[in-house]
Amino acid sequence: MKRHRLSSDTATTPTSVSAAAGDAAPQISLRGLRKTFGSVVAVDSVDLEVADGEFFAMLGPSGSGKTTVLRMIAGFEQPTAGSVYLDGVDATGVPPFRRNVNTVFQDYALFPHMTVAQNIEYGLRVQRIDRAERVRRVGEALDMVRLGDLGARRPSQLSGGQRQRVALARALVNRPKVLLLDEPLGALDLKLREQMQLELKAIQREVGITFVFVTHDQDEALTLCDRLAVFNNGRIEQIGNAEDVYEQPNTAFVAGFVGSSNIFGGAAAKAIFGRDGSFAVRPEKISIAGKGAARAGSVSATGVIEDVVYAGSTTRVVVRGPAGASIMATLLNGDTAETNALRRGDSLTLTWPESAVRSIAA
């Protein structure tokens, strides 16, 4: 497959913010970023760096501040305090059209009266790029998103996934150094969404520029990103690569929002672990205890089965354990005899390795 890497020497907008620092400068640097709307603090003291060519996700529930941060990077919102640096240059007061940044929104915002090619070409016409260059670059952009033969169609003649790719091509044809994506897959059904996640990651690898992706879907963030920041109440709770954030959550919020976790604290923690504190254990780390002595280096808890839910490849079991703790285990359905024998009201002992226990901030 032909690569379409977009490098800094291909940017054609003369008034865009460009690199003034060395190669070591992060593509995006947010320093003490704060945004208030009246008495509401939407973003509070956010510090963040995103490297050149990185696929970075901002993950969090609605109202957590992630989209406001994205809009400040784009220049659509001005921070109440703090600074936005792009490629080593302070861009805090620079208007959106002078930043070498493009944004793809959830609704795609395609012009219905224009063809696919005309939609993609629109930004180049505004920049007064000559016709031959426009045709060449639109053709490259269409090929990049696997829509080379659909340039003459209208948006109404395309599927949701195809419209999403047109929006991507329209943003990429201007050759930005940063592409911001504000929940662009939110309007798609599950199967198409999963397909587009893979395509989006492939496109990012091809073009080689920085992608910043906003989502409230933790599976989407884990699938796509090189690193992610988990937002809550206007602050970043944790930053790291997908595996680290999932396997080693720092707080109860991260443990519960990024996937599912059993959170134990207070009397339940004391009863199960023999010590005070707050602890998280992922449900897939828990199994049904076998017969005989407990294994060294493991934790076990006995309780009464409250619920058994068949979910295709897995079965979810909820046990009411010591000190009233609710313990959920996700069991693979390879041994159907074992899972089929589970009944509500029965006594059951669950076990998990001590290495699966994560001490967290409450």
Short mmCIF file of C-alpha atoms in Angstrom, two decimals:
data_model
loop_
_atom_site.label_atom_id
_atom_site.label_comp_id
_atom_site.label_asym_id
_atom_site.label_seq_id
_atom_site.Cartn_x
_atom_site.Cartn_y
_atom_site.Cartn_z
CA MET A 1 0.00 0.00 0.00
CA LYS A 2 1.35 3.43 -0.92
CA ARG A 3 2.20 5.57 2.08
CA HIS A 4 0.96 9.16 2.25
CA ARG A 5 3.10 10.53 5.05
CA LEU A 6 2.42 14.23 5.58
CA SER A 7 5.55 16.03 6.73
CA SER A 8 6.09 19.61 7.85
CA ASP A 9 7.65 20.63 4.54
CA THR A 10 4.36 19.93 2.75
CA ALA A 11 2.33 22.45 4.73
CA THR A 12 1.27 25.28 2.42
CA THR A 13 -0.58 27.73 4.69
CA PRO A 14 1.91 30.59 5.14
CA THR A 15 0.23 32.00 8.25
CA SER A 16 0.06 28.72 10.17
CA VAL A 17 1.87 28.20 13.45
CA SER A 18 5.03 26.28 12.53
CA ALA A 19 7.97 24.75 14.31
CA ALA A 20 10.42 27.17 15.90
CA ALA A 21 11.96 24.72 18.32
CA GLY A 22 14.04 21.62 17.71
CA ASP A 23 12.77 18.19 16.83
CA ALA A 24 12.54 17.35 20.55
CA ALA A 25 9.66 19.78 21.10
CA PRO A 26 6.31 18.03 21.62
CA GLN A 27 3.74 18.64 18.91
CA ILE A 28 1.24 19.79 21.53
CA SER A 29 2.05 21.14 24.99
CA LEU A 30 -0.64 22.33 27.40
CA ARG A 31 0.62 24.21 30.45
CA GLY A 32 -1.62 24.99 33.41
CA LEU A 33 -4.67 25.06 31.15
CA ARG A 34 -7.87 26.30 32.79
CA LYS A 35 -11.28 27.19 31.37
CA THR A 36 -14.27 28.55 33.24
CA PHE A 37 -17.76 29.37 32.04
CA GLY A 38 -19.11 31.75 34.67
CA SER A 39 -18.87 29.88 37.97
CA VAL A 40 -18.41 26.50 36.24
CA VAL A 41 -14.85 25.18 36.04
CA ALA A 42 -14.76 23.09 32.85
CA VAL A 43 -10.99 22.51 32.76
CA ASP A 44 -8.78 22.87 35.81
CA SER A 45 -4.96 22.99 35.72
CA VAL A 46 -4.32 20.56 32.84
CA ASP A 47 -0.71 19.84 31.88
CA LEU A 48 -0.23 17.58 28.88
CA GLU A 49 2.29 16.83 26.14
CA VAL A 50 1.60 14.97 22.89
CA ALA A 51 4.51 13.86 20.71
CA ASP A 52 4.85 14.33 16.96
CA GLY A 53 3.19 11.43 15.13
CA GLU A 54 1.42 10.11 18.24
CA PHE A 55 -2.15 8.80 18.32
CA PHE A 56 -3.37 10.27 21.60
CA ALA A 57 -6.83 9.76 23.13
CA MET A 58 -8.63 11.96 25.64
CA LEU A 59 -11.09 9.69 27.43
CA GLY A 60 -13.78 10.59 29.93
CA PRO A 61 -17.50 10.87 30.59
CA SER A 62 -19.66 13.73 29.32
CA GLY A 63 -18.78 16.95 31.10
CA SER A 64 -15.29 15.81 32.09
CA GLY A 65 -13.57 18.59 30.11
CA LYS A 66 -12.03 16.60 27.27
CA THR A 67 -13.91 18.34 24.43
CA THR A 68 -13.22 21.77 25.93
CA VAL A 69 -9.50 20.94 25.92
CA LEU A 70 -9.76 19.85 22.28
CA ARG A 71 -11.50 23.14 21.37
CA MET A 72 -8.73 25.12 23.09
CA ILE A 73 -6.09 23.23 21.09
CA ALA A 74 -8.04 24.05 17.91
CA GLY A 75 -8.47 27.70 18.93
CA PHE A 76 -12.28 27.62 19.06
CA GLU A 77 -12.09 28.43 22.78
CA GLN A 78 -9.58 30.64 24.56
CA PRO A 79 -8.27 29.46 27.94
CA THR A 80 -9.09 31.43 31.07
CA ALA A 81 -5.53 30.71 32.19
CA GLY A 82 -2.57 28.71 30.94
CA SER A 83 -1.00 28.24 27.52
CA VAL A 84 -1.29 26.12 24.38
CA TYR A 85 1.96 25.40 22.54
CA LEU A 86 1.96 23.87 19.07
CA ASP A 87 5.26 22.55 17.76
CA GLY A 88 7.13 24.57 20.36
CA VAL A 89 5.36 27.86 19.58
CA ASP A 90 2.94 29.62 21.94
CA ALA A 91 -0.36 29.51 20.01
CA THR A 92 -2.62 30.59 22.87
CA GLY A 93 -3.87 33.76 21.18
CA VAL A 94 -3.63 32.51 17.59
CA PRO A 95 -7.01 32.22 15.80
CA PRO A 96 -8.10 28.79 14.49
CA PHE A 97 -7.45 29.53 10.81
CA ARG A 98 -3.80 30.32 11.56
CA ARG A 99 -3.11 27.08 13.43
CA ASN A 100 -1.80 24.14 11.43
CA VAL A 101 -4.55 22.03 12.98
CA ASN A 102 -7.72 20.56 11.49
CA THR A 103 -10.77 19.14 13.28
CA VAL A 104 -13.16 16.32 12.38
CA PHE A 105 -16.50 16.51 14.19
CA GLN A 106 -19.06 13.83 14.98
CA ASP A 107 -21.61 15.14 12.46
CA TYR A 108 -18.92 15.39 9.69
CA ALA A 109 -20.43 18.74 8.48
CA LEU A 110 -20.23 17.83 4.77
CA PHE A 111 -21.79 20.18 2.20
CA PRO A 112 -24.80 18.25 0.83
CA HIS A 113 -24.90 20.16 -2.49
CA MET A 114 -21.27 19.34 -3.30
CA THR A 115 -19.77 16.11 -4.57
CA VAL A 116 -17.30 14.14 -2.47
CA ALA A 117 -14.39 15.59 -4.46
CA GLN A 118 -15.74 19.14 -4.11
CA ASN A 119 -16.12 18.69 -0.36
CA ILE A 120 -12.52 17.57 -0.04
CA GLU A 121 -11.31 20.32 -2.36
CA TYR A 122 -13.11 23.12 -0.50
CA GLY A 123 -10.27 24.03 1.88
CA LEU A 124 -7.76 24.09 -0.96
CA ARG A 125 -9.99 26.52 -2.90
CA VAL A 126 -10.14 28.80 0.12
CA GLN A 127 -6.33 28.74 0.20
CA ARG A 128 -6.33 29.55 -3.55
CA ILE A 129 -4.27 26.51 -4.46
CA ASP A 130 -4.05 26.21 -8.27
CA ARG A 131 -6.44 23.80 -9.97
CA ALA A 132 -3.87 21.20 -11.09
CA GLU A 133 -2.49 20.93 -7.55
CA ARG A 134 -6.02 20.70 -6.12
CA VAL A 135 -6.92 17.84 -8.45
CA ARG A 136 -3.74 15.97 -7.58
CA ARG A 137 -4.15 16.36 -3.84
CA VAL A 138 -7.84 15.48 -3.86
CA GLY A 139 -7.01 12.31 -5.80
CA GLU A 140 -4.34 11.41 -3.23
CA ALA A 141 -6.74 12.06 -0.36
CA LEU A 142 -9.47 9.90 -1.93
CA ASP A 143 -7.01 7.05 -2.44
CA MET A 144 -5.80 7.42 1.15
CA VAL A 145 -9.30 6.79 2.54
CA ARG A 146 -10.14 4.06 -0.03
CA LEU A 147 -12.74 6.16 -1.86
CA GLY A 148 -10.90 6.69 -5.14
CA ASP A 149 -13.88 5.86 -7.34
CA LEU A 150 -16.55 7.80 -5.39
CA GLY A 151 -15.42 11.39 -5.97
CA ALA A 152 -18.45 12.23 -8.12
CA ARG A 153 -21.06 11.09 -5.57
CA ARG A 154 -22.99 13.32 -3.17
CA PRO A 155 -22.80 12.76 0.60
CA SER A 156 -26.41 11.50 0.58
CA GLN A 157 -25.31 8.62 -1.66
CA LEU A 158 -22.74 7.36 0.85
CA SER A 159 -22.90 5.14 3.92
CA GLY A 160 -22.09 6.48 7.36
CA GLY A 161 -18.61 5.00 7.25
CA GLN A 162 -17.94 6.49 3.82
CA ARG A 163 -19.07 9.95 4.97
CA GLN A 164 -16.74 9.65 7.93
CA ARG A 165 -13.84 8.91 5.57
CA VAL A 166 -14.75 11.90 3.39
CA ALA A 167 -14.57 14.12 6.48
CA LEU A 168 -11.15 12.66 7.25
CA ALA A 169 -9.94 13.24 3.69
CA ARG A 170 -11.20 16.85 3.76
CA ALA A 171 -9.21 17.46 6.95
CA LEU A 172 -6.07 15.67 5.77
CA VAL A 173 -5.91 17.25 2.31
CA ASN A 174 -4.83 20.54 3.91
CA ARG A 175 -1.80 18.73 5.33
CA PRO A 176 -2.11 19.74 8.98
CA LYS A 177 0.49 18.82 11.55
CA VAL A 178 -2.27 17.87 14.02
CA LEU A 179 -5.66 16.29 13.39
CA LEU A 180 -8.25 16.66 16.16
CA LEU A 181 -11.14 14.21 16.18
CA ASP A 182 -14.17 14.97 18.36
CA GLU A 183 -15.98 11.62 18.77
CA PRO A 184 -16.09 11.10 14.97
CA LEU A 185 -17.39 7.53 15.26
CA GLY A 186 -20.19 8.27 17.71
CA ALA A 187 -22.98 8.19 15.11
CA LEU A 188 -22.03 4.79 13.67
CA ASP A 189 -23.49 1.42 14.61
CA LEU A 190 -21.31 -1.01 16.57
CA LYS A 191 -20.03 -3.18 13.70
CA LEU A 192 -19.23 -0.20 11.48
CA ARG A 193 -17.67 1.60 14.42
CA GLU A 194 -15.32 -1.33 15.07
CA GLN A 195 -14.39 -1.46 11.38
CA MET A 196 -13.72 2.28 11.25
CA GLN A 197 -11.53 2.11 14.36
CA LEU A 198 -9.16 -0.19 12.47
CA GLU A 199 -9.28 1.97 9.35
CA LEU A 200 -8.65 5.14 11.33
CA LYS A 201 -5.59 3.64 12.97
CA ALA A 202 -4.29 2.46 9.60
CA ILE A 203 -4.75 5.94 8.10
CA GLN A 204 -2.92 7.53 11.03
CA ARG A 205 0.01 5.19 10.50
CA GLU A 206 0.06 6.03 6.79
CA VAL A 207 0.00 9.81 7.10
CA GLY A 208 2.29 9.89 10.12
CA ILE A 209 0.87 13.02 11.75
CA THR A 210 -0.38 13.62 15.28
CA PHE A 211 -3.97 12.51 15.97
CA VAL A 212 -5.80 13.64 19.12
CA PHE A 213 -9.00 11.67 19.57
CA VAL A 214 -11.78 12.55 22.03
CA THR A 215 -14.11 9.75 23.13
CA HIS A 216 -16.18 8.51 26.06
CA ASP A 217 -15.83 4.90 24.83
CA GLN A 218 -13.00 3.15 26.70
CA ASP A 219 -12.83 0.24 24.23
CA GLU A 220 -12.36 2.74 21.41
CA ALA A 221 -9.57 4.56 23.25
CA LEU A 222 -7.76 1.33 24.13
CA THR A 223 -8.05 0.07 20.53
CA LEU A 224 -6.80 3.22 18.83
CA CYS A 225 -4.34 5.12 20.96
CA ASP A 226 -0.62 5.01 21.66
CA ARG A 227 -1.33 6.82 24.93
CA LEU A 228 -4.42 8.19 26.62
CA ALA A 229 -5.42 10.70 29.28
CA VAL A 230 -8.40 9.89 31.50
CA PHE A 231 -10.42 13.02 32.35
CA ASN A 232 -12.74 13.53 35.31
CA ASN A 233 -14.27 16.78 36.57
CA GLY A 234 -12.01 18.93 34.43
CA ARG A 235 -8.78 17.26 35.51
CA ILE A 236 -6.58 14.46 34.21
CA GLU A 237 -6.67 11.48 36.57
CA GLN A 238 -4.07 9.39 34.74
CA ILE A 239 -1.92 9.44 31.61
CA GLY A 240 -0.19 6.42 30.10
CA ASN A 241 -0.24 3.81 27.39
CA ALA A 242 -3.35 1.68 27.09
CA GLU A 243 -1.94 -1.36 28.88
CA ASP A 244 -0.59 0.62 31.83
CA VAL A 245 -3.81 2.56 32.38
CA TYR A 246 -5.91 -0.60 32.18
CA GLU A 247 -3.66 -2.89 34.22
CA GLN A 248 -2.46 -0.30 36.73
CA PRO A 249 -5.22 2.25 37.42
CA ASN A 250 -4.20 4.88 39.96
CA THR A 251 -7.67 5.80 41.24
CA ALA A 252 -11.07 4.24 41.81
CA PHE A 253 -12.47 6.40 39.00
CA VAL A 254 -9.94 5.14 36.44
CA ALA A 255 -10.40 1.53 37.57
CA GLY A 256 -14.18 1.81 37.16
CA PHE A 257 -14.33 3.92 33.99
CA VAL A 258 -11.62 2.21 31.93
CA GLY A 259 -13.18 -1.24 31.81
CA SER A 260 -14.84 -2.91 34.80
CA SER A 261 -13.28 -3.41 38.21
CA ASN A 262 -14.16 -4.79 41.59
CA ILE A 263 -13.41 -2.00 44.06
CA PHE A 264 -12.85 -3.07 47.66
CA GLY A 265 -12.54 -0.65 50.56
CA GLY A 266 -13.39 -0.30 54.23
CA ALA A 267 -14.63 -3.43 55.98
CA ALA A 268 -14.66 -5.45 52.72
CA ALA A 269 -10.97 -4.73 52.07
CA LYS A 270 -10.11 -5.65 55.66
CA ALA A 271 -12.09 -8.89 55.47
CA ILE A 272 -10.71 -10.03 52.11
CA PHE A 273 -7.14 -8.71 52.15
CA GLY A 274 -6.52 -8.42 55.88
CA ARG A 275 -5.46 -4.80 55.66
CA ASP A 276 -6.93 -1.33 55.28
CA GLY A 277 -6.97 0.56 52.00
CA SER A 278 -8.72 0.61 48.64
CA PHE A 279 -8.05 -2.12 46.09
CA ALA A 280 -9.13 -2.93 42.53
CA VAL A 281 -9.31 -6.35 40.84
CA ARG A 282 -10.38 -6.83 37.22
CA PRO A 283 -13.25 -9.38 36.83
CA GLU A 284 -11.38 -11.39 34.18
CA LYS A 285 -8.56 -12.02 36.67
CA ILE A 286 -10.95 -13.90 38.97
CA SER A 287 -11.70 -17.62 38.64
CA ILE A 288 -13.61 -20.30 40.49
CA ALA A 289 -11.47 -21.86 43.19
CA GLY A 290 -10.55 -25.49 42.57
CA LYS A 291 -10.71 -28.28 45.07
CA GLY A 292 -7.92 -28.70 47.60
CA ALA A 293 -5.61 -26.20 49.27
CA ALA A 294 -5.45 -22.61 48.04
CA ARG A 295 -2.47 -21.77 45.86
CA ALA A 296 0.37 -19.73 47.31
CA GLY A 297 0.28 -16.08 46.27
CA SER A 298 -3.48 -16.03 45.76
CA VAL A 299 -6.46 -14.39 47.42
CA SER A 300 -9.81 -16.11 47.85
CA ALA A 301 -13.27 -15.13 49.01
CA THR A 302 -16.36 -17.25 49.63
CA GLY A 303 -19.91 -15.99 49.25
CA VAL A 304 -23.36 -16.60 47.80
CA ILE A 305 -24.08 -16.35 44.07
CA GLU A 306 -26.42 -13.42 43.43
CA ASP A 307 -26.49 -13.44 39.64
CA VAL A 308 -25.29 -15.46 36.65
CA VAL A 309 -25.35 -13.82 33.21
CA TYR A 310 -24.51 -15.71 30.01
CA ALA A 311 -22.79 -13.36 27.53
CA GLY A 312 -21.75 -15.57 24.63
CA SER A 313 -18.03 -16.17 25.01
CA THR A 314 -18.14 -15.38 28.73
CA THR A 315 -20.36 -15.78 31.79
CA ARG A 316 -20.53 -13.04 34.42
CA VAL A 317 -21.00 -14.22 37.99
CA VAL A 318 -21.79 -11.88 40.90
CA VAL A 319 -21.07 -13.19 44.40
CA ARG A 320 -22.00 -11.50 47.67
CA GLY A 321 -18.79 -12.03 49.66
CA PRO A 322 -17.29 -11.14 53.04
CA ALA A 323 -18.51 -7.93 54.72
CA GLY A 324 -21.16 -7.60 52.03
CA ALA A 325 -18.65 -7.12 49.21
CA SER A 326 -20.06 -7.58 45.69
CA ILE A 327 -17.53 -9.54 43.61
CA MET A 328 -17.96 -9.94 39.85
CA ALA A 329 -16.02 -12.56 37.91
CA THR A 330 -15.90 -12.85 34.12
CA LEU A 331 -15.43 -16.52 33.21
CA LEU A 332 -14.58 -17.85 29.76
CA ASN A 333 -17.16 -20.32 28.50
CA GLY A 334 -14.62 -22.93 27.46
CA ASP A 335 -15.74 -25.25 30.25
CA THR A 336 -19.51 -25.03 29.88
CA ALA A 337 -20.05 -27.79 32.44
CA GLU A 338 -18.52 -25.57 35.13
CA THR A 339 -20.43 -22.43 34.20
CA ASN A 340 -23.71 -24.26 33.55
CA ALA A 341 -23.59 -25.65 37.08
CA LEU A 342 -23.67 -22.17 38.64
CA ARG A 343 -26.97 -21.37 40.36
CA ARG A 344 -28.21 -18.35 42.26
CA GLY A 345 -28.14 -18.94 46.01
CA ASP A 346 -25.32 -21.48 45.88
CA SER A 347 -22.13 -20.98 47.83
CA LEU A 348 -19.05 -20.28 45.69
CA THR A 349 -15.39 -19.55 46.37
CA LEU A 350 -13.59 -17.22 43.98
CA THR A 351 -9.84 -16.77 43.73
CA TRP A 352 -7.37 -14.48 42.05
CA PRO A 353 -3.59 -13.97 42.12
CA GLU A 354 -2.16 -11.33 44.43
CA SER A 355 -0.47 -9.82 41.37
CA ALA A 356 -3.96 -8.91 40.06
CA VAL A 357 -4.63 -6.69 43.09
CA ARG A 358 -4.05 -2.99 42.49
CA SER A 359 -3.83 -0.55 45.42
CA ILE A 360 -5.66 2.62 44.39
CA ALA A 361 -6.51 6.08 45.68
CA ALA A 362 -10.10 6.17 46.87
#
